[in-house]
PDB file of C-alpha atoms in Angstrom:
ATOM      1  CA  UNK C   1       4.324  -7.546   1.063  1.00  0.00           C
ATOM      2  CA  UNK C   2       5.589  -9.931  -1.090  1.00  0.00           C
ATOM      3  CA  UNK C   3       7.123 -13.439  -1.543  1.00  0.00           C
ATOM      4  CA  UNK C   4       6.512 -16.414  -3.602  1.00  0.00           C
ATOM      5  CA  UNK C   5       5.110 -16.360  -6.714  1.00  0.00           C
ATOM      6  CA  UNK C   6       2.819 -20.024  -6.460  1.00  0.00           C
ATOM      7  CA  UNK C   7       1.863 -21.838  -9.593  1.00  0.00           C
ATOM      8  CA  UNK C   8       0.143 -20.390 -12.421  1.00  0.00           C
ATOM      9  CA  UNK C   9      -3.814 -20.711 -12.319  1.00  0.00           C
ATOM     10  CA  UNK C  10      -6.846 -19.460 -14.171  1.00  0.00           C
ATOM     11  CA  UNK C  11      -8.211 -16.619 -12.845  1.00  0.00           C
ATOM     12  CA  UNK C  12     -10.339 -16.697  -9.509  1.00  0.00           C
ATOM     13  CA  UNK C  13     -13.087 -15.332  -8.589  1.00  0.00           C
ATOM     14  CA  UNK C  14     -13.925 -13.283  -5.074  1.00  0.00           C
ATOM     15  CA  UNK C  15     -15.419 -16.647  -3.933  1.00  0.00           C
ATOM     16  CA  UNK C  16     -12.516 -18.248  -4.627  1.00  0.00           C
ATOM     17  CA  UNK C  17     -10.820 -15.647  -2.965  1.00  0.00           C
ATOM     18  CA  UNK C  18     -13.096 -15.736  -0.273  1.00  0.00           C
ATOM     19  CA  UNK C  19     -12.695 -19.311   0.603  1.00  0.00           C
ATOM     20  CA  UNK C  20      -9.124 -19.312   1.414  1.00  0.00           C
ATOM     21  CA  UNK C  21      -9.812 -17.774   4.402  1.00  0.00           C
ATOM     22  CA  UNK C  22      -7.269 -15.997   6.493  1.00  0.00           C
ATOM     23  CA  UNK C  23      -4.364 -16.945   3.804  1.00  0.00           C
ATOM     24  CA  UNK C  24      -2.684 -13.750   3.450  1.00  0.00           C
ATOM     25  CA  UNK C  25      -2.490 -13.572  -0.473  1.00  0.00           C
ATOM     26  CA  UNK C  26      -2.584 -11.193  -3.424  1.00  0.00           C
ATOM     27  CA  UNK C  27      -2.824 -11.426  -7.518  1.00  0.00           C
ATOM     28  CA  UNK C  28      -0.882  -9.645  -9.613  1.00  0.00           C
ATOM     29  CA  UNK C  29      -1.408  -9.735 -13.327  1.00  0.00           C
ATOM     30  CA  UNK C  30      -3.305 -13.205 -12.425  1.00  0.00           C
ATOM     31  CA  UNK C  31      -0.910 -14.309 -10.863  1.00  0.00           C
ATOM     32  CA  UNK C  32      -1.140 -15.635  -6.401  1.00  0.00           C
ATOM     33  CA  UNK C  33       1.411 -14.918  -4.161  1.00  0.00           C
ATOM     34  CA  UNK C  34       1.554 -15.411  -1.351  1.00  0.00           C
ATOM     35  CA  UNK C  35       2.785 -12.536   1.540  1.00  0.00           C
ATOM     36  CA  UNK C  36       5.327 -13.541   4.402  1.00  0.00           C
ATOM     37  CA  UNK C  37       4.884 -12.314   7.849  1.00  0.00           C
ATOM     38  CA  UNK C  38       6.094  -8.738   8.428  1.00  0.00           C
ATOM     39  CA  UNK C  39       8.673  -8.235  10.004  1.00  0.00           C
ATOM     40  CA  UNK C  40       8.981  -5.605  13.779  1.00  0.00           C
ATOM     41  CA  UNK C  41      10.561  -2.630  11.637  1.00  0.00           C
ATOM     42  CA  UNK C  42       7.805  -3.180   9.133  1.00  0.00           C
ATOM     43  CA  UNK C  43       5.304  -2.816  11.221  1.00  0.00           C
ATOM     44  CA  UNK C  44       7.209   0.516  13.043  1.00  0.00           C
ATOM     45  CA  UNK C  45       7.245   1.466   9.937  1.00  0.00           C
ATOM     46  CA  UNK C  46       3.832   1.171   8.602  1.00  0.00           C
ATOM     47  CA  UNK C  47       2.825   2.358  12.271  1.00  0.00           C
ATOM     48  CA  UNK C  48       4.303   5.794  12.240  1.00  0.00           C
ATOM     49  CA  UNK C  49       2.996   6.861   8.530  1.00  0.00           C
ATOM     50  CA  UNK C  50      -0.302   5.993  10.229  1.00  0.00           C
ATOM     51  CA  UNK C  51       0.392   7.620  13.583  1.00  0.00           C
ATOM     52  CA  UNK C  52       0.607  11.095  11.595  1.00  0.00           C
ATOM     53  CA  UNK C  53      -1.779  10.612   8.531  1.00  0.00           C
ATOM     54  CA  UNK C  54      -5.059   9.579  10.662  1.00  0.00           C
ATOM     55  CA  UNK C  55      -5.242  11.827  13.017  1.00  0.00           C
ATOM     56  CA  UNK C  56      -4.879  14.847  10.064  1.00  0.00           C
ATOM     57  CA  UNK C  57      -7.106  12.762   7.817  1.00  0.00           C
ATOM     58  CA  UNK C  58     -10.145  13.090  10.439  1.00  0.00           C
ATOM     59  CA  UNK C  59      -9.359  16.221  12.215  1.00  0.00           C
ATOM     60  CA  UNK C  60     -10.021  17.666   8.271  1.00  0.00           C
ATOM     61  CA  UNK C  61     -12.606  14.644   6.984  1.00  0.00           C
ATOM     62  CA  UNK C  62     -10.269  14.005   3.897  1.00  0.00           C
ATOM     63  CA  UNK C  63     -11.422   9.880   4.131  1.00  0.00           C
ATOM     64  CA  UNK C  64     -10.589   7.119   5.510  1.00  0.00           C
ATOM     65  CA  UNK C  65      -6.862   5.825   6.636  1.00  0.00           C
ATOM     66  CA  UNK C  66      -6.797   1.826   6.509  1.00  0.00           C
ATOM     67  CA  UNK C  67      -3.601   0.325   8.425  1.00  0.00           C
ATOM     68  CA  UNK C  68      -2.560  -3.331   6.943  1.00  0.00           C
ATOM     69  CA  UNK C  69      -4.917  -5.984   5.742  1.00  0.00           C
ATOM     70  CA  UNK C  70      -7.345  -4.897   3.484  1.00  0.00           C
ATOM     71  CA  UNK C  71      -7.869  -6.531   0.618  1.00  0.00           C
ATOM     72  CA  UNK C  72      -8.187  -4.339  -2.397  1.00  0.00           C
ATOM     73  CA  UNK C  73      -9.668  -5.669  -5.853  1.00  0.00           C
ATOM     74  CA  UNK C  74      -8.663  -3.717  -8.022  1.00  0.00           C
ATOM     75  CA  UNK C  75     -12.300  -3.162 -10.287  1.00  0.00           C
ATOM     76  CA  UNK C  76     -10.791  -6.525 -11.429  1.00  0.00           C
ATOM     77  CA  UNK C  77     -14.189  -8.667 -10.536  1.00  0.00           C
ATOM     78  CA  UNK C  78     -15.039  -8.720 -14.096  1.00  0.00           C
ATOM     79  CA  UNK C  79     -14.257 -12.669 -15.686  1.00  0.00           C
ATOM     80  CA  UNK C  80     -12.017 -13.352 -12.555  1.00  0.00           C
ATOM     81  CA  UNK C  81      -9.253 -11.331  -9.909  1.00  0.00           C
ATOM     82  CA  UNK C  82      -6.775 -10.378 -12.533  1.00  0.00           C
ATOM     83  CA  UNK C  83      -5.822  -7.908  -9.314  1.00  0.00           C
ATOM     84  CA  UNK C  84      -5.782  -8.096  -5.930  1.00  0.00           C
ATOM     85  CA  UNK C  85      -3.712  -5.522  -3.467  1.00  0.00           C
ATOM     86  CA  UNK C  86      -3.239  -6.047  -0.063  1.00  0.00           C
ATOM     87  CA  UNK C  87      -0.891  -2.855   1.060  1.00  0.00           C
ATOM     88  CA  UNK C  88       0.469  -1.701   4.488  1.00  0.00           C
ATOM     89  CA  UNK C  89      -1.369   1.066   4.825  1.00  0.00           C
ATOM     90  CA  UNK C  90      -3.757   3.223   2.430  1.00  0.00           C
ATOM     91  CA  UNK C  91      -6.194   6.140   2.227  1.00  0.00           C
ATOM     92  CA  UNK C  92      -9.510   6.687   0.359  1.00  0.00           C
ATOM     93  CA  UNK C  93     -10.883  10.016   0.062  1.00  0.00           C
ATOM     94  CA  UNK C  94     -14.664  10.467   1.574  1.00  0.00           C
ATOM     95  CA  UNK C  95     -15.722  11.500  -3.297  1.00  0.00           C
ATOM     96  CA  UNK C  96     -14.388   8.368  -4.069  1.00  0.00           C
ATOM     97  CA  UNK C  97     -15.337   5.748  -1.466  1.00  0.00           C
ATOM     98  CA  UNK C  98     -17.838   3.282  -3.747  1.00  0.00           C
ATOM     99  CA  UNK C  99     -21.314   3.266  -1.563  1.00  0.00           C
ATOM    100  CA  UNK C 100     -22.436  -0.252  -3.195  1.00  0.00           C
ATOM    101  CA  UNK C 101     -20.238  -3.011  -1.779  1.00  0.00           C
ATOM    102  CA  UNK C 102     -20.331  -5.226   1.387  1.00  0.00           C
ATOM    103  CA  UNK C 103     -17.948  -3.565   4.111  1.00  0.00           C
ATOM    104  CA  UNK C 104     -17.619  -6.952   5.075  1.00  0.00           C
ATOM    105  CA  UNK C 105     -15.863  -7.742   2.626  1.00  0.00           C
ATOM    106  CA  UNK C 106     -12.777  -7.385  -0.059  1.00  0.00           C
ATOM    107  CA  UNK C 107     -12.673  -3.543  -1.171  1.00  0.00           C
ATOM    108  CA  UNK C 108     -14.036  -3.580  -4.953  1.00  0.00           C
ATOM    109  CA  UNK C 109     -12.241  -0.550  -6.088  1.00  0.00           C
ATOM    110  CA  UNK C 110      -8.684   1.120  -5.280  1.00  0.00           C
ATOM    111  CA  UNK C 111      -6.834   2.942  -2.713  1.00  0.00           C
ATOM    112  CA  UNK C 112      -6.023   7.248  -3.730  1.00  0.00           C
ATOM    113  CA  UNK C 113      -2.620   6.105  -1.976  1.00  0.00           C
ATOM    114  CA  UNK C 114      -0.988   2.995  -1.374  1.00  0.00           C
ATOM    115  CA  UNK C 115       1.881   2.888   0.886  1.00  0.00           C
ATOM    116  CA  UNK C 116       4.116  -0.297  -0.085  1.00  0.00           C
ATOM    117  CA  UNK C 117       7.381  -0.995   3.171  1.00  0.00           C
ATOM    118  CA  UNK C 118       9.520  -3.371   1.199  1.00  0.00           C
ATOM    119  CA  UNK C 119      10.624  -6.169   3.214  1.00  0.00           C
ATOM    120  CA  UNK C 120      13.969  -8.642   2.625  1.00  0.00           C
ATOM    121  CA  UNK C 121      12.597 -10.719  -0.102  1.00  0.00           C
ATOM    122  CA  UNK C 122      10.197  -8.654  -1.415  1.00  0.00           C
ATOM    123  CA  UNK C 123      10.548  -9.836  -5.573  1.00  0.00           C
ATOM    124  CA  UNK C 124      11.094  -5.902  -7.403  1.00  0.00           C
ATOM    125  CA  UNK C 125       9.933  -7.501 -10.540  1.00  0.00           C
ATOM    126  CA  UNK C 126       6.395  -7.683  -8.812  1.00  0.00           C
ATOM    127  CA  UNK C 127       6.133  -4.720  -6.436  1.00  0.00           C
ATOM    128  CA  UNK C 128       7.040  -2.642 -10.255  1.00  0.00           C
ATOM    129  CA  UNK C 129       4.404  -4.537 -11.518  1.00  0.00           C
ATOM    130  CA  UNK C 130       1.716  -3.583  -8.511  1.00  0.00           C
ATOM    131  CA  UNK C 131       3.020  -0.135  -8.812  1.00  0.00           C
ATOM    132  CA  UNK C 132       2.046   0.254 -12.392  1.00  0.00           C
ATOM    133  CA  UNK C 133      -0.858  -1.175 -12.248  1.00  0.00           C
ATOM    134  CA  UNK C 134      -1.894   0.992  -8.824  1.00  0.00           C
ATOM    135  CA  UNK C 135      -1.212   4.026 -11.487  1.00  0.00           C
ATOM    136  CA  UNK C 136      -2.945   2.410 -14.407  1.00  0.00           C
ATOM    137  CA  UNK C 137      -6.295   1.959 -12.210  1.00  0.00           C
ATOM    138  CA  UNK C 138      -6.241   5.665 -11.050  1.00  0.00           C
ATOM    139  CA  UNK C 139      -4.520   5.088  -7.109  1.00  0.00           C
ATOM    140  CA  UNK C 140      -3.255   9.008  -7.076  1.00  0.00           C
ATOM    141  CA  UNK C 141       0.063   8.279  -5.227  1.00  0.00           C
ATOM    142  CA  UNK C 142       2.049   5.134  -4.714  1.00  0.00           C
ATOM    143  CA  UNK C 143       4.877   5.594  -1.856  1.00  0.00           C
ATOM    144  CA  UNK C 144       7.865   2.842  -1.724  1.00  0.00           C
ATOM    145  CA  UNK C 145       9.259   2.871   1.798  1.00  0.00           C
ATOM    146  CA  UNK C 146      12.769   1.193   1.506  1.00  0.00           C
ATOM    147  CA  UNK C 147      14.322   0.698   5.590  1.00  0.00           C
ATOM    148  CA  UNK C 148      17.588  -1.042   4.157  1.00  0.00           C
ATOM    149  CA  UNK C 149      18.256   2.889   3.055  1.00  0.00           C
ATOM    150  CA  UNK C 150      15.948   5.023   4.829  1.00  0.00           C
ATOM    151  CA  UNK C 151      14.335   5.973   1.007  1.00  0.00           C
ATOM    152  CA  UNK C 152      11.181   6.757   0.394  1.00  0.00           C
ATOM    153  CA  UNK C 153       9.264   6.625  -3.081  1.00  0.00           C
ATOM    154  CA  UNK C 154       6.962   8.685  -4.246  1.00  0.00           C
ATOM    155  CA  UNK C 155       5.161   7.452  -7.357  1.00  0.00           C
ATOM    156  CA  UNK C 156       2.277   9.882  -8.751  1.00  0.00           C
ATOM    157  CA  UNK C 157      -0.068   8.768 -11.534  1.00  0.00           C
ATOM    158  CA  UNK C 158      -0.208  12.427 -13.063  1.00  0.00           C
ATOM    159  CA  UNK C 159       3.613  11.955 -13.395  1.00  0.00           C
ATOM    160  CA  UNK C 160       4.426  15.186 -12.079  1.00  0.00           C
ATOM    161  CA  UNK C 161       7.609  13.797 -11.544  1.00  0.00           C
ATOM    162  CA  UNK C 162       6.976  10.338 -12.123  1.00  0.00           C
ATOM    163  CA  UNK C 163       9.499   9.185  -9.283  1.00  0.00           C
ATOM    164  CA  UNK C 164      10.427  11.742  -6.410  1.00  0.00           C
ATOM    165  CA  UNK C 165      13.324   9.886  -3.642  1.00  0.00           C
ATOM    166  CA  UNK C 166      13.373  11.193  -0.366  1.00  0.00           C
ATOM    167  CA  UNK C 167      16.389  10.340   2.454  1.00  0.00           C
ATOM    168  CA  UNK C 168      17.271  11.992   5.178  1.00  0.00           C
ATOM    169  CA  UNK C 169      14.634  15.020   6.966  1.00  0.00           C
ATOM    170  CA  UNK C 170      13.553  15.184   3.846  1.00  0.00           C
ATOM    171  CA  UNK C 171       9.921  17.222   3.528  1.00  0.00           C
ATOM    172  CA  UNK C 172       7.936  14.948   1.686  1.00  0.00           C
ATOM    173  CA  UNK C 173       5.311  16.708  -1.097  1.00  0.00           C
ATOM    174  CA  UNK C 174       1.788  15.816   0.132  1.00  0.00           C
ATOM    175  CA  UNK C 175      -0.018  18.773  -0.726  1.00  0.00           C
ATOM    176  CA  UNK C 176      -1.931  16.918  -3.299  1.00  0.00           C
ATOM    177  CA  UNK C 177      -3.322  14.602  -1.164  1.00  0.00           C
ATOM    178  CA  UNK C 178      -3.506  16.100   2.625  1.00  0.00           C
ATOM    179  CA  UNK C 179      -2.816  19.479   2.394  1.00  0.00           C
ATOM    180  CA  UNK C 180      -1.064  21.449   5.250  1.00  0.00           C
ATOM    181  CA  UNK C 181       0.264  18.170   6.150  1.00  0.00           C
ATOM    182  CA  UNK C 182       4.139  18.479   7.315  1.00  0.00           C
ATOM    183  CA  UNK C 183       5.487  14.662   6.894  1.00  0.00           C
ATOM    184  CA  UNK C 184       8.835  14.499   6.995  1.00  0.00           C
ATOM    185  CA  UNK C 185      11.148  11.509   5.632  1.00  0.00           C
ATOM    186  CA  UNK C 186      12.561  10.761   9.106  1.00  0.00           C
ATOM    187  CA  UNK C 187       9.424  10.972  10.997  1.00  0.00           C
ATOM    188  CA  UNK C 188       8.441   7.773   9.319  1.00  0.00           C
ATOM    189  CA  UNK C 189      12.388   6.147   9.751  1.00  0.00           C
ATOM    190  CA  UNK C 190      11.604   7.181  13.763  1.00  0.00           C
ATOM    191  CA  UNK C 191      12.534   3.875  14.979  1.00  0.00           C
ATOM    192  CA  UNK C 192      13.087   3.098  18.731  1.00  0.00           C
ATOM    193  CA  UNK C 193      17.062   2.494  19.804  1.00  0.00           C
ATOM    194  CA  UNK C 194      16.594  -0.795  21.252  1.00  0.00           C
ATOM    195  CA  UNK C 195      15.105  -1.378  17.546  1.00  0.00           C
ATOM    196  CA  UNK C 196      18.068   0.598  16.112  1.00  0.00           C
ATOM    197  CA  UNK C 197      20.483  -1.233  17.788  1.00  0.00           C
ATOM    198  CA  UNK C 198      19.818  -4.370  16.722  1.00  0.00           C
ATOM    199  CA  UNK C 199      19.480  -3.719  12.443  1.00  0.00           C
TER     200      UNK C 199
END
């Protein structure tokens, strides 16, 4: 969820980022970007993904699922923060979870899965730069959810295929991350009737 680009500055340090307190920002290619407040649909869609992934991951002891708010430093702390992302939802395999870090601070590494729910004011170019960085740094998959078109774009680190687009009630190919899980687009876009009436 990205909106307003702030003036370009020298690369921030982690200390600089922490001084910002509760201000919600991301850093993309060295640019500080202020995050907009999320709307109801945005949060409900993220919750739908979380509600499916969390119990499955826990019951199969696969890793941790995090819903909104965790800052990933993307292994970019040396010499300043070139990238710092806050996905709407993320997953880290236990075997890839870093052990030498302060869990009360931003996570220095990357997620294995990043889920981004697109908001009306998001900058498409910035979003593509984020996706590219996720994959280049080693994130296995990035899922981008487009509420307006009810589409999900799945990007893969292994480029097999590079992009898969899901619509309708299609089943997502999640076997590499979550073997045995069934997740369909209509499960993700299952919104309360009162929300649908407002759209």
